């Protein structure tokens, strides 16, 4: 990635320089077009770099919490705004959660201004996480922070990074248990389904998911999994002390 901040600075804020001090990619008219497009941005909030055939202009008006990246390409006498990428960065989040959205533009930059492009619809977004906390870190955080839910996108991020196996399945089960106790029932249910799919013989997971369904007021599915829990005990011959709530809830 080659930085071209000096070049963009010259384009956006013309000064008197030697003809050989930089290699321009556009003529005076194109420089004016770029100036017009970014006219509402302070020069200290703009940086740029090259990425393949694109000049990528980054605008940061919010101290790194939200920034925009404009992908610009020269096509003959036209400067084409190919796409816009915006990134919202939640630095206070446990995993530093980020939301990245993209809009495909494919239009001459001279036909638009920045605010119009920002308001365009049709963006596609994805969530990602900047930090690679360990699974044990996540377990302790969920245990100690009752206001912390794990939505599907974050859970999938961890499952992709740390696939469920025999070494970490107890940790995942604990996370689901804590989530359910803190009334994040759907998140617990989602994770417990993943656990059961990976390890269908894990008896305690059937009890935990039945409890989570019950706590979420879904008695029909709760009864299904309480019965599966009892069947699993019988199947494996485990000497487990069945909680009294199991038979009582099945009977209701």
PDB file of C-alpha atoms in Angstrom, residues 54-174:
ATOM      1  CA  UNK A  54      -7.558   3.097  -7.333  1.00  0.00           C
ATOM      2  CA  UNK A  55      -6.793   6.215  -5.398  1.00  0.00           C
ATOM      3  CA  UNK A  56      -8.425   5.668  -2.015  1.00  0.00           C
ATOM      4  CA  UNK A  57      -9.317   8.855  -0.170  1.00  0.00           C
ATOM      5  CA  UNK A  58     -10.026   8.428   3.532  1.00  0.00           C
ATOM      6  CA  UNK A  59     -12.084  10.999   5.432  1.00  0.00           C
ATOM      7  CA  UNK A  60     -11.968  10.877   9.226  1.00  0.00           C
ATOM      8  CA  UNK A  61     -14.151  13.525  10.858  1.00  0.00           C
ATOM      9  CA  UNK A  62     -14.737  11.598  14.099  1.00  0.00           C
ATOM     10  CA  UNK A  63     -11.340  10.738  15.549  1.00  0.00           C
ATOM     11  CA  UNK A  64     -11.185   7.200  14.169  1.00  0.00           C
ATOM     12  CA  UNK A  65     -14.674   6.161  15.289  1.00  0.00           C
ATOM     13  CA  UNK A  66     -16.274   6.607  11.879  1.00  0.00           C
ATOM     14  CA  UNK A  67     -14.468   7.097   8.616  1.00  0.00           C
ATOM     15  CA  UNK A  68     -15.140   6.984   4.901  1.00  0.00           C
ATOM     16  CA  UNK A  69     -13.038   5.578   2.080  1.00  0.00           C
ATOM     17  CA  UNK A  70     -13.707   6.733  -1.479  1.00  0.00           C
ATOM     18  CA  UNK A  71     -12.319   4.571  -4.307  1.00  0.00           C
ATOM     19  CA  UNK A  72     -11.556   6.796  -7.289  1.00  0.00           C
ATOM     20  CA  UNK A  73     -10.282   5.697 -10.692  1.00  0.00           C
ATOM     21  CA  UNK A  74      -9.318   7.677 -13.787  1.00  0.00           C
ATOM     22  CA  UNK A  75     -11.061   6.705 -17.026  1.00  0.00           C
ATOM     23  CA  UNK A  76      -9.748   8.913 -19.789  1.00  0.00           C
ATOM     24  CA  UNK A  77     -10.841  12.455 -18.981  1.00  0.00           C
ATOM     25  CA  UNK A  78     -13.247  11.268 -16.293  1.00  0.00           C
ATOM     26  CA  UNK A  79     -12.619  10.573 -12.633  1.00  0.00           C
ATOM     27  CA  UNK A  80     -14.907   7.694 -11.659  1.00  0.00           C
ATOM     28  CA  UNK A  81     -16.093   7.270  -8.087  1.00  0.00           C
ATOM     29  CA  UNK A  82     -16.237   3.494  -8.073  1.00  0.00           C
ATOM     30  CA  UNK A  83     -17.398   2.786  -4.516  1.00  0.00           C
ATOM     31  CA  UNK A  84     -17.653   4.105  -0.988  1.00  0.00           C
ATOM     32  CA  UNK A  85     -16.734   2.146   2.110  1.00  0.00           C
ATOM     33  CA  UNK A  86     -17.698   3.409   5.563  1.00  0.00           C
ATOM     34  CA  UNK A  87     -16.456   1.931   8.816  1.00  0.00           C
ATOM     35  CA  UNK A  88     -17.970   2.511  12.251  1.00  0.00           C
ATOM     36  CA  UNK A  89     -15.496   1.525  14.946  1.00  0.00           C
ATOM     37  CA  UNK A  90     -16.712   0.859  18.500  1.00  0.00           C
ATOM     38  CA  UNK A  91     -13.452   1.149  20.425  1.00  0.00           C
ATOM     39  CA  UNK A  92     -15.131   0.620  23.793  1.00  0.00           C
ATOM     40  CA  UNK A  93     -16.469  -2.777  22.711  1.00  0.00           C
ATOM     41  CA  UNK A  94     -14.897  -5.894  24.246  1.00  0.00           C
ATOM     42  CA  UNK A  95     -13.731  -7.084  20.800  1.00  0.00           C
ATOM     43  CA  UNK A  96     -13.619  -3.592  19.203  1.00  0.00           C
ATOM     44  CA  UNK A  97     -16.691  -4.167  17.070  1.00  0.00           C
ATOM     45  CA  UNK A  98     -16.748  -2.612  13.621  1.00  0.00           C
ATOM     46  CA  UNK A  99     -19.491  -2.216  11.044  1.00  0.00           C
ATOM     47  CA  UNK A 100     -18.248  -1.984   7.472  1.00  0.00           C
ATOM     48  CA  UNK A 101     -20.665  -0.880   4.744  1.00  0.00           C
ATOM     49  CA  UNK A 102     -20.076  -0.627   0.996  1.00  0.00           C
ATOM     50  CA  UNK A 103     -21.919   1.180  -1.767  1.00  0.00           C
ATOM     51  CA  UNK A 104     -21.166   0.640  -5.434  1.00  0.00           C
ATOM     52  CA  UNK A 105     -21.307   3.971  -7.279  1.00  0.00           C
ATOM     53  CA  UNK A 106     -19.569   3.653 -10.696  1.00  0.00           C
ATOM     54  CA  UNK A 107     -20.332   7.271 -11.606  1.00  0.00           C
ATOM     55  CA  UNK A 108     -18.251  10.322 -12.567  1.00  0.00           C
ATOM     56  CA  UNK A 109     -17.238  12.184  -9.424  1.00  0.00           C
ATOM     57  CA  UNK A 110     -18.118  15.509 -11.075  1.00  0.00           C
ATOM     58  CA  UNK A 111     -21.821  14.593 -10.981  1.00  0.00           C
ATOM     59  CA  UNK A 112     -21.974  14.261  -7.192  1.00  0.00           C
ATOM     60  CA  UNK A 113     -20.990  15.821  -3.905  1.00  0.00           C
ATOM     61  CA  UNK A 114     -19.903  13.955  -0.782  1.00  0.00           C
ATOM     62  CA  UNK A 115     -23.129  14.433   1.181  1.00  0.00           C
ATOM     63  CA  UNK A 116     -25.264  13.113  -1.670  1.00  0.00           C
ATOM     64  CA  UNK A 117     -23.142   9.960  -1.910  1.00  0.00           C
ATOM     65  CA  UNK A 118     -23.328   9.397   1.855  1.00  0.00           C
ATOM     66  CA  UNK A 119     -27.137   9.488   1.700  1.00  0.00           C
ATOM     67  CA  UNK A 120     -27.400   6.972  -1.163  1.00  0.00           C
ATOM     68  CA  UNK A 121     -29.150   3.681  -0.460  1.00  0.00           C
ATOM     69  CA  UNK A 122     -28.157   0.182  -1.515  1.00  0.00           C
ATOM     70  CA  UNK A 123     -25.253  -0.380   0.843  1.00  0.00           C
ATOM     71  CA  UNK A 124     -24.225  -3.849   1.998  1.00  0.00           C
ATOM     72  CA  UNK A 125     -22.840  -4.175   5.518  1.00  0.00           C
ATOM     73  CA  UNK A 126     -20.927  -6.729   7.560  1.00  0.00           C
ATOM     74  CA  UNK A 127     -19.721  -6.824  11.145  1.00  0.00           C
ATOM     75  CA  UNK A 128     -16.193  -7.732  12.124  1.00  0.00           C
ATOM     76  CA  UNK A 129     -14.069  -7.547  15.252  1.00  0.00           C
ATOM     77  CA  UNK A 130     -10.586  -6.104  15.457  1.00  0.00           C
ATOM     78  CA  UNK A 131      -9.321  -7.872  18.573  1.00  0.00           C
ATOM     79  CA  UNK A 132      -8.624 -11.576  18.927  1.00  0.00           C
ATOM     80  CA  UNK A 133      -9.635 -12.236  22.510  1.00  0.00           C
ATOM     81  CA  UNK A 134      -9.350 -15.832  23.639  1.00  0.00           C
ATOM     82  CA  UNK A 135     -12.382 -17.990  24.329  1.00  0.00           C
ATOM     83  CA  UNK A 136     -11.484 -17.964  28.022  1.00  0.00           C
ATOM     84  CA  UNK A 137     -11.408 -14.155  27.922  1.00  0.00           C
ATOM     85  CA  UNK A 138     -14.909 -14.202  26.486  1.00  0.00           C
ATOM     86  CA  UNK A 139     -16.159 -16.624  29.134  1.00  0.00           C
ATOM     87  CA  UNK A 140     -14.858 -14.455  31.973  1.00  0.00           C
ATOM     88  CA  UNK A 141     -16.238 -11.294  30.404  1.00  0.00           C
ATOM     89  CA  UNK A 142     -19.712 -12.775  29.925  1.00  0.00           C
ATOM     90  CA  UNK A 143     -19.637 -14.111  33.484  1.00  0.00           C
ATOM     91  CA  UNK A 144     -18.725 -10.729  34.979  1.00  0.00           C
ATOM     92  CA  UNK A 145     -20.788  -8.400  32.747  1.00  0.00           C
ATOM     93  CA  UNK A 146     -24.510  -8.986  32.969  1.00  0.00           C
ATOM     94  CA  UNK A 147     -25.255  -6.368  30.311  1.00  0.00           C
ATOM     95  CA  UNK A 148     -23.163  -8.030  27.623  1.00  0.00           C
ATOM     96  CA  UNK A 149     -25.048 -10.066  25.021  1.00  0.00           C
ATOM     97  CA  UNK A 150     -23.406 -12.071  22.246  1.00  0.00           C
ATOM     98  CA  UNK A 151     -25.367 -11.646  19.045  1.00  0.00           C
ATOM     99  CA  UNK A 152     -25.186 -14.048  16.112  1.00  0.00           C
ATOM    100  CA  UNK A 153     -22.485 -12.138  14.236  1.00  0.00           C
ATOM    101  CA  UNK A 154     -20.143 -12.063  17.234  1.00  0.00           C
ATOM    102  CA  UNK A 155     -20.866 -15.700  18.100  1.00  0.00           C
ATOM    103  CA  UNK A 156     -20.133 -16.799  14.543  1.00  0.00           C
ATOM    104  CA  UNK A 157     -16.908 -14.798  14.652  1.00  0.00           C
ATOM    105  CA  UNK A 158     -15.762 -16.781  17.698  1.00  0.00           C
ATOM    106  CA  UNK A 159     -16.994 -20.100  16.304  1.00  0.00           C
ATOM    107  CA  UNK A 160     -15.019 -19.518  13.114  1.00  0.00           C
ATOM    108  CA  UNK A 161     -11.922 -18.564  15.086  1.00  0.00           C
ATOM    109  CA  UNK A 162     -12.317 -21.271  17.723  1.00  0.00           C
ATOM    110  CA  UNK A 163     -14.304 -24.189  16.264  1.00  0.00           C
ATOM    111  CA  UNK A 164     -16.050 -26.299  18.896  1.00  0.00           C
ATOM    112  CA  UNK A 165     -13.996 -29.312  19.939  1.00  0.00           C
ATOM    113  CA  UNK A 166     -13.580 -31.526  22.993  1.00  0.00           C
ATOM    114  CA  UNK A 167     -11.047 -29.137  24.538  1.00  0.00           C
ATOM    115  CA  UNK A 168     -13.231 -26.038  24.449  1.00  0.00           C
ATOM    116  CA  UNK A 169     -16.773 -27.407  24.469  1.00  0.00           C
ATOM    117  CA  UNK A 170     -17.101 -26.972  28.242  1.00  0.00           C
ATOM    118  CA  UNK A 171     -16.129 -23.310  27.856  1.00  0.00           C
ATOM    119  CA  UNK A 172     -18.766 -22.791  25.180  1.00  0.00           C
ATOM    120  CA  UNK A 173     -21.317 -24.558  27.374  1.00  0.00           C
ATOM    121  CA  UNK A 174     -20.432 -22.230  30.266  1.00  0.00           C
TER     122      UNK A 174
END
